[in-house]
Short mmCIF file of C-alpha atoms and ligand atoms in Angstrom, two decimals:
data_model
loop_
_atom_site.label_atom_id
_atom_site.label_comp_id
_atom_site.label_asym_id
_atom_site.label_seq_id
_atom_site.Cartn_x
_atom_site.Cartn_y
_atom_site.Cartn_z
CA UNK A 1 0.00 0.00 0.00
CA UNK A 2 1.01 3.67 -0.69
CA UNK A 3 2.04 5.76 2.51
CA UNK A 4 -0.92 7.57 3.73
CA UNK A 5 1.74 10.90 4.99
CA UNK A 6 5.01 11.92 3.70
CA UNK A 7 6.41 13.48 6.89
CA UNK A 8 10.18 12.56 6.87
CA UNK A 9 12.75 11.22 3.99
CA UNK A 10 13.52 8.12 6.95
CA UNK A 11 10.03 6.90 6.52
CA UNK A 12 10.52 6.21 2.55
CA UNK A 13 13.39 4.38 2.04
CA UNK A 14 15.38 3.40 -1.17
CA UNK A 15 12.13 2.00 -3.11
CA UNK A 16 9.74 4.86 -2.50
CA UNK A 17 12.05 7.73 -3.19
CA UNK A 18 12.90 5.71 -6.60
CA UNK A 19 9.13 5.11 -7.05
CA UNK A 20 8.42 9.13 -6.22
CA UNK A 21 11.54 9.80 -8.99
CA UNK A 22 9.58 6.94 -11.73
CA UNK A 23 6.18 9.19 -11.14
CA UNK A 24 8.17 12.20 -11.49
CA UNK A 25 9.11 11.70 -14.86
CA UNK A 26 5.14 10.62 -15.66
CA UNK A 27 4.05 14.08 -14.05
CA UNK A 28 7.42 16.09 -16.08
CA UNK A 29 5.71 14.54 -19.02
CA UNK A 30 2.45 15.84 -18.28
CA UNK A 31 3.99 19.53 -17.12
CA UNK A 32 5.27 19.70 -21.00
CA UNK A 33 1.84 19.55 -22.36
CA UNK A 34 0.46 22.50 -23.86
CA UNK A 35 -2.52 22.47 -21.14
CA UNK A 36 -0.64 20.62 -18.44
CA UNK A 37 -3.89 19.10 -16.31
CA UNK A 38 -4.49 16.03 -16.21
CA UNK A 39 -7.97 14.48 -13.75
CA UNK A 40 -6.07 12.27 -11.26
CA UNK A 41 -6.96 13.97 -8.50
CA UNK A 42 -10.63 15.31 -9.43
CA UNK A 43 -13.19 15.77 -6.62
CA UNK A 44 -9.53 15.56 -3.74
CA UNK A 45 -9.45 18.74 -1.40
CA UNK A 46 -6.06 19.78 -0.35
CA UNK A 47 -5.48 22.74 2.22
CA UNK A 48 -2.39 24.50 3.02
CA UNK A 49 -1.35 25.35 6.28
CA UNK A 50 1.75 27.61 6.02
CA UNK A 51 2.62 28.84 10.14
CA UNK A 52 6.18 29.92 8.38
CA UNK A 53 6.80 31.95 5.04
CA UNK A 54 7.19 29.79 1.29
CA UNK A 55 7.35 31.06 -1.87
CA UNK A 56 8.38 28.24 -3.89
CA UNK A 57 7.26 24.93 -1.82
CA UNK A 58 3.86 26.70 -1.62
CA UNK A 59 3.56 28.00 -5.10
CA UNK A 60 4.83 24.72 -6.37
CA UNK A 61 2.30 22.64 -4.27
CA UNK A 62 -0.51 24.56 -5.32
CA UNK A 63 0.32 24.19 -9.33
CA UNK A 64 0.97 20.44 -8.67
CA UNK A 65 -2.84 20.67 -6.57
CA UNK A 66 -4.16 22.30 -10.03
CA UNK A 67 -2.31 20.21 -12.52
CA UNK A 68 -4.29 17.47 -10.77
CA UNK A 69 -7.17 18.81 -10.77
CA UNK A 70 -7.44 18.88 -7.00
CA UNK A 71 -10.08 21.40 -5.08
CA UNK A 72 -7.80 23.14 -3.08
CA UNK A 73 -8.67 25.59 0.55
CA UNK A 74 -6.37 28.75 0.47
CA UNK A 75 -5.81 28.76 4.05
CA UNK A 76 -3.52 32.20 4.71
CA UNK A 77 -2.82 31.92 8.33
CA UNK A 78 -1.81 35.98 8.64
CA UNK A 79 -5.27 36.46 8.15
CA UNK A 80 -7.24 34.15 9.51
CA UNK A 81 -8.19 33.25 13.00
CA UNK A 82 -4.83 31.83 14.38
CA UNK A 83 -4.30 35.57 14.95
CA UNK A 84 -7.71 35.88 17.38
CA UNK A 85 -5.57 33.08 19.34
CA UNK A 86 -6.87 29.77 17.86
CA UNK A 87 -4.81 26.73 18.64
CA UNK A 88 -3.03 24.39 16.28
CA UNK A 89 -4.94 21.76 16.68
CA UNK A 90 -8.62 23.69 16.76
CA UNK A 91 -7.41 25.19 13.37
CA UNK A 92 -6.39 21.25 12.05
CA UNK A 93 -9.70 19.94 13.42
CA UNK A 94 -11.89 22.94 11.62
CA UNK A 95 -10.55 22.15 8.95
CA UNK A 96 -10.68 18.82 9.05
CA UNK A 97 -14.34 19.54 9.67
CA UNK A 98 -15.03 21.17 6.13
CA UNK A 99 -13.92 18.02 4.49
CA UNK A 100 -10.16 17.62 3.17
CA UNK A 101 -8.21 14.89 2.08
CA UNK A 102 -4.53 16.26 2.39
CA UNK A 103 -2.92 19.00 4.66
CA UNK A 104 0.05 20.25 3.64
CA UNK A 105 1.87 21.98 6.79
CA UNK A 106 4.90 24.21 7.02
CA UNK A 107 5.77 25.27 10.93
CA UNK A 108 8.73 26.81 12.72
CA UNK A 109 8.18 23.29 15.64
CA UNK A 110 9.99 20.17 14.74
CA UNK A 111 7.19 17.60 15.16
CA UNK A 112 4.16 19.74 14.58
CA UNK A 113 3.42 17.50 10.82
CA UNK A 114 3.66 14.09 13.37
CA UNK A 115 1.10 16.02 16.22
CA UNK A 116 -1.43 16.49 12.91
CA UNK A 117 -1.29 12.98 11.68
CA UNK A 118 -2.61 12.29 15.24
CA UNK A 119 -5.57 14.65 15.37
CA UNK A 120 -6.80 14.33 12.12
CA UNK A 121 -7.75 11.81 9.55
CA UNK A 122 -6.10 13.37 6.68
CA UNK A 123 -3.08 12.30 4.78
CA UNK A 124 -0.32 15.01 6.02
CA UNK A 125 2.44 16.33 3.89
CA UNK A 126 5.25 17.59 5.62
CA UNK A 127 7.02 20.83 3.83
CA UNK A 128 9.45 22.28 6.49
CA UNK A 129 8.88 21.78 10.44
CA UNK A 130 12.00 24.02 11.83
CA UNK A 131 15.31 22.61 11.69
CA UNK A 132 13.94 19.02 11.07
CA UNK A 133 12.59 18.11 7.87
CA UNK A 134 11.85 19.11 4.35
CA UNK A 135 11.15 15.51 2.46
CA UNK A 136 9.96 16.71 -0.98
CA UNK A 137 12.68 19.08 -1.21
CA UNK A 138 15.05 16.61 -0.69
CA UNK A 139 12.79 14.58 -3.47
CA UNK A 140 13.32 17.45 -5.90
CA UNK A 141 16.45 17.53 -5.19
CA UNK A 142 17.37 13.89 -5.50
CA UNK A 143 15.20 14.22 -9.13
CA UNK A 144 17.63 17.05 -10.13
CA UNK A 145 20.83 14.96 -9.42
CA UNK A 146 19.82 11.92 -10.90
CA UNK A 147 18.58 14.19 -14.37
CA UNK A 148 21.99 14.88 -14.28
CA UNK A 149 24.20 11.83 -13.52
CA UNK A 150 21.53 9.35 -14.01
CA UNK A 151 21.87 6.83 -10.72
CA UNK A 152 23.20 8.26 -7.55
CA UNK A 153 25.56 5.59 -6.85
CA UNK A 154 28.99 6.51 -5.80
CA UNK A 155 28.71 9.55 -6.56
CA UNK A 156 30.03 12.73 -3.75
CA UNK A 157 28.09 15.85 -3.00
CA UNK A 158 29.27 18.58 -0.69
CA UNK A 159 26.75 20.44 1.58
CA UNK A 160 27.89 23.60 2.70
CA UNK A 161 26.79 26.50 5.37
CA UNK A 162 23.96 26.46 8.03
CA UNK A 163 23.95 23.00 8.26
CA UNK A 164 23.00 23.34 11.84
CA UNK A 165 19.62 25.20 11.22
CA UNK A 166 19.11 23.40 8.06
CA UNK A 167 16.10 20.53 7.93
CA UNK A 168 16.63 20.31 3.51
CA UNK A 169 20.67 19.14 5.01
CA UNK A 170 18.99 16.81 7.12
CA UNK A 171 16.53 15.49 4.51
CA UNK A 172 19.33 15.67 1.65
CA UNK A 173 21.48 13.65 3.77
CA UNK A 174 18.95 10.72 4.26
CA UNK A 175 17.40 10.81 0.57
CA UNK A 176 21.25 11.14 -1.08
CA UNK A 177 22.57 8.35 1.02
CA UNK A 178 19.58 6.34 0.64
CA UNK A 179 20.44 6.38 -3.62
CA UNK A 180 24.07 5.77 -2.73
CA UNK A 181 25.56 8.92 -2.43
CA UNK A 182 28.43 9.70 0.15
CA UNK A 183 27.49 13.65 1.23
CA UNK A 184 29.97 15.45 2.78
CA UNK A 185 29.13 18.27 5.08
CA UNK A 186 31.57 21.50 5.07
CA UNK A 187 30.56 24.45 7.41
CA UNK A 188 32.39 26.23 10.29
CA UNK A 189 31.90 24.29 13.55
CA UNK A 190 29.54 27.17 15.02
CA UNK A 191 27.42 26.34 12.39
CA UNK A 192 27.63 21.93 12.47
CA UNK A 193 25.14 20.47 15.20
CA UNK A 194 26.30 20.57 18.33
CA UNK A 195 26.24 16.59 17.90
CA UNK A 196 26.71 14.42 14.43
CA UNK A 197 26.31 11.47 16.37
CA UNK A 198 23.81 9.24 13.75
CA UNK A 199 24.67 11.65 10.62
CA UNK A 200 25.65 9.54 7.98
CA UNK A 201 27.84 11.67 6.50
CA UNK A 202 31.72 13.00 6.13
CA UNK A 203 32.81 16.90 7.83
CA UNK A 204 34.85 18.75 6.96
CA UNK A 205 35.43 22.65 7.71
CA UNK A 206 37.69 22.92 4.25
CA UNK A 207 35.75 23.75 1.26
CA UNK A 208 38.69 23.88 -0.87
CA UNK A 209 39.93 20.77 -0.26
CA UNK A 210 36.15 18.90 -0.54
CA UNK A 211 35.23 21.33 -3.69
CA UNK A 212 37.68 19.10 -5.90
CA UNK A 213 36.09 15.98 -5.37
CA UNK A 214 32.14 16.49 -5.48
CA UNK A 215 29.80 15.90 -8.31
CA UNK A 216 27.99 18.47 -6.91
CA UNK A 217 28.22 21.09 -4.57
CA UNK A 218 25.40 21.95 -2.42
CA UNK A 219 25.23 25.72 -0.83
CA UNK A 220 22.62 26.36 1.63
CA UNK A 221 21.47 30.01 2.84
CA UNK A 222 22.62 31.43 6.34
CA UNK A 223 19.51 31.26 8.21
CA UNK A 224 19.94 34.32 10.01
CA UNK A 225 16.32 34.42 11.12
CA UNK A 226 16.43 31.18 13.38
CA UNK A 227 20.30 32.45 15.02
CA UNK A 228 20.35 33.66 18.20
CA UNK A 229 23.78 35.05 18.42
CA UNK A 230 26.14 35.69 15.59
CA UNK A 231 27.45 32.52 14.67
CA UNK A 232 30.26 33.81 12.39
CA UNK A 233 32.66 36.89 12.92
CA UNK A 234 30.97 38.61 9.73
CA UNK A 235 29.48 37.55 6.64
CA UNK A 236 32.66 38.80 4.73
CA UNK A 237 34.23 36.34 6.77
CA UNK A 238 31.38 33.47 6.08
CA UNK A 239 31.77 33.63 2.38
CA UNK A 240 35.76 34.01 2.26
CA UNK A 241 35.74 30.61 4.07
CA UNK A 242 32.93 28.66 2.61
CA UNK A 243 30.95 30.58 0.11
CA UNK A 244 30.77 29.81 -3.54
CA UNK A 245 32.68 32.72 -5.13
CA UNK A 246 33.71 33.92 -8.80
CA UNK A 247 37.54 32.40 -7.53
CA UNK A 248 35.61 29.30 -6.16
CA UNK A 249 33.55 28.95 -9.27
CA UNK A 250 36.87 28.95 -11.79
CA UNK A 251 38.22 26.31 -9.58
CA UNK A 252 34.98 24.15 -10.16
CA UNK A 253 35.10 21.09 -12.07
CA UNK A 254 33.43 21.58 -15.56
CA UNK A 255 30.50 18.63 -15.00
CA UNK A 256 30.09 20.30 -10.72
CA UNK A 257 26.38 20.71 -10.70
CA UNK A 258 25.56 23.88 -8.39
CA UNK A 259 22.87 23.68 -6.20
CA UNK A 260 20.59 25.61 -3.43
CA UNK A 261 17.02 25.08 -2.20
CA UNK A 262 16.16 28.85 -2.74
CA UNK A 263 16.13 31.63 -1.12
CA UNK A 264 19.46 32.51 -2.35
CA UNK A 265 21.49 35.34 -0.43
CA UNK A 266 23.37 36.14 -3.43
CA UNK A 267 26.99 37.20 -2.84
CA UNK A 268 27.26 35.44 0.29
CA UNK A 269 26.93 31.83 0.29
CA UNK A 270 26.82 31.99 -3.22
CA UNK A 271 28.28 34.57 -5.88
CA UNK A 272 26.11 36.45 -8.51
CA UNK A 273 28.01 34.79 -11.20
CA UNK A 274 27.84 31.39 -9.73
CA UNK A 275 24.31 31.27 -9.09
CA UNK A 276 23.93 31.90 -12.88
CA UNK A 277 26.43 29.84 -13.81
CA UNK A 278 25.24 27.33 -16.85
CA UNK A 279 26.74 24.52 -14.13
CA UNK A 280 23.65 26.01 -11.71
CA UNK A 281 20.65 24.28 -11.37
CA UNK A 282 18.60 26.54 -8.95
CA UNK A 283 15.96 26.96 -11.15
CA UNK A 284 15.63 23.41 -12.65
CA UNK A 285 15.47 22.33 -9.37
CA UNK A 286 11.91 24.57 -8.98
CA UNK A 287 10.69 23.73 -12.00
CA UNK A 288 10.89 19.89 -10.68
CA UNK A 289 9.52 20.89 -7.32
CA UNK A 290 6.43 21.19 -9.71
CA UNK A 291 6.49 17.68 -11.10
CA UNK A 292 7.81 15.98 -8.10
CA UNK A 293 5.03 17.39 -5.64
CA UNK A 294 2.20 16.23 -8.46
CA UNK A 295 4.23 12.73 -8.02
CA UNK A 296 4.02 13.32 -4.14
CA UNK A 297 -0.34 13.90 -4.15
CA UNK A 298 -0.88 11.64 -5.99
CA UNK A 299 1.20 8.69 -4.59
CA UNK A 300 -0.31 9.93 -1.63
CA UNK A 301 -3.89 10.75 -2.68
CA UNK A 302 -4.48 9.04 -5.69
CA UNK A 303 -4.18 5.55 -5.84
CA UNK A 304 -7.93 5.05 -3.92
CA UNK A 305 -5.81 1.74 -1.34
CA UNK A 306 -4.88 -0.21 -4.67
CA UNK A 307 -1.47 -1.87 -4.26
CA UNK A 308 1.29 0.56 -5.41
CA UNK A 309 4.29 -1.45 -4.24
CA UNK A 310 7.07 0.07 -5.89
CA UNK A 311 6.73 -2.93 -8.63
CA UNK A 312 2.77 -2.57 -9.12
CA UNK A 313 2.03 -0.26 -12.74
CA UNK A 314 2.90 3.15 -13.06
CA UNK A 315 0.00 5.52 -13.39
CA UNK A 316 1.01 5.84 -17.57
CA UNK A 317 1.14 2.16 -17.65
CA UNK A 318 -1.92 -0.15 -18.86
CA UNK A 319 -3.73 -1.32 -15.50
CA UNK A 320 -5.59 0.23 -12.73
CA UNK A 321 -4.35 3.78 -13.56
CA UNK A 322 -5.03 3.51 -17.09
CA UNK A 323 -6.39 6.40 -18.45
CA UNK A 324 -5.55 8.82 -15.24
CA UNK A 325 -2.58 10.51 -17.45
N1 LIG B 401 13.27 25.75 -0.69
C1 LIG B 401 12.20 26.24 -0.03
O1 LIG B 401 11.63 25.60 0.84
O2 LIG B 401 11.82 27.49 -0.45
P1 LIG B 401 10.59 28.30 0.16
O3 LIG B 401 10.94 28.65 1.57
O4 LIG B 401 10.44 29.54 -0.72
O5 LIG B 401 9.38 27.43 0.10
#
């Protein structure tokens, strides 16, 4: 059977993120089109429940929602009632109460996704609870690597900056790993987790001797807005030591994919010129947040309890799905 919630990469596994990548290319296909809509998901109600700010997860759930045909409840939570003081879980369960098949929940609380799941009957779609998780962009992410170098096996990508506040690190880490990857981490100490104990990765705190020998080099933004104290002497400082710069990005092998989840704070963990570098896949890796979130709903949504073992058919195969694409 399908997983009724995506709330962590850990939950997936090896066959499901390859299964999510196999729909991905189904739903790409159907994003080409010249009207890219297909019914899979007609008469579904999906709600978003944003408690933190997203442009692109949001924006990219909501054209995957419409893609699929999917009712959808634009829940804004600056203006609705959370600000007269209503809880968490009285906002879940009045919504809940309208009639919704999928919540899709961004919160600054690790956990908060997990606390849903419990309340509510709902399939629940985790897209950012504070420093903890961020599955489907670690799914997009995964999608834009293996576009690029096919399978994921044995192949090295660097992470580098605010690993410590950083959930799409720890999602990246378990998805890229899971494929085969080895991920090494690069960051000052102030900004690595005060423990690594059951991160399956490399450290390092040398970007110039890991930048070398990655496939692809990973640059996430300072999160200034979750640091308490200054966590570097300056941001001069930051990107001297580990920020992709124009004297960085000369150095970089000729095949180095670039990457960052977005917001970029251009000219400090990443130069102007390298995040529009041809070796930069920033925006291919939206445009797939499109496709892979379609894949997501209706993995999640859309298969009515048939048997969607990673073996069982594709939605664009003959069989139960026949038709839906
Ligand atoms: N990558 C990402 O989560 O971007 P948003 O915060 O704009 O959704």
């Amino acid at each position: 059977m399908s997983p009724k919630h995506l709330l962590s990469i850990d939950d997936l596994g090896r066959d499901w993120i390859e299964e999510i990548l196999r729909l991905t290319d189904s739903f790409a296909e159907v994003s080409a089109r010249p009207i890219p809509k297909v019914p899979a998901l007609r008469g579904k109600n999906i709600a978003w429940l944003f408690y933190e700010d997203s442009t692109r997860t949001r924006l990219s759930f909501e054209t995957a929602a419409k893609r699929l045909s999917a009712d959808t409840m634009n829940f804004s939570v600056s203006s609705s009632s959370v600000n007269k003081g209503e809880s968490l879980r009285d906002t879940c369960l009045t919504i809940s109460a309208m009639g919704v098949d999928a919540i899709v929940v961004r919160h600054k609380s690790a956990g908060v996704p997990w606390q849903i799941a419990k309340w509510i009957d709902a399939s629940i779609i985790n897209a950012g609870d504070g420093w903890h998780q961020h599955p489907t962009q670690a799914l997009l992410d995964c999608y834009t690597l293996t576009q690029k170098f096919g399978s994921l096996d044995g192949r090295h990508i660097a992470i580098v900056g605010d690993i410590k506040h950083s959930r799409v690190a720890r999602s990246d880490i378990a998805a890229f790993t899971a494929l085969g990857a080895e991920v090494t981490i690069v960051a000052p100490q102030t900004l690595m987790p005060p423990s690594l104990e059951g991160w399956n990765c490399k450290v390092s705190h040398d970007l110039d001797a890991v930048l070398p020998t990655v496939d692809a080099v990973y640059l996430l933004r300072m999160q200034l807005e979750r640091q308490q104290e200054a966590l570097v002497p300056s941001l001069r400082e930051y990107t001297a030591g580990y920020g992709l710069t124009d004297e960085r990005l000369e150095h970089l092998g000729a095949n180095t994919l670039i990457m960052h989840p977005g917001p970029m704070n251009r000219g400090v963990e990443i130069s102007q010129k390298a995040a529009d570098d041809p070796r930069s896949a920033v925006t291919q890796q939206v445009a797939n947040g499109v496709s892979v979130r379609m894949a997501v709903l209706f993995l999640l949504l859309g298969n009515n309890g048939s048997d969607s073992h990673p073996n069982a058919p594709r939605p664009n195969d003959q069989g139960p799905n026949e038709g839906i694409l």
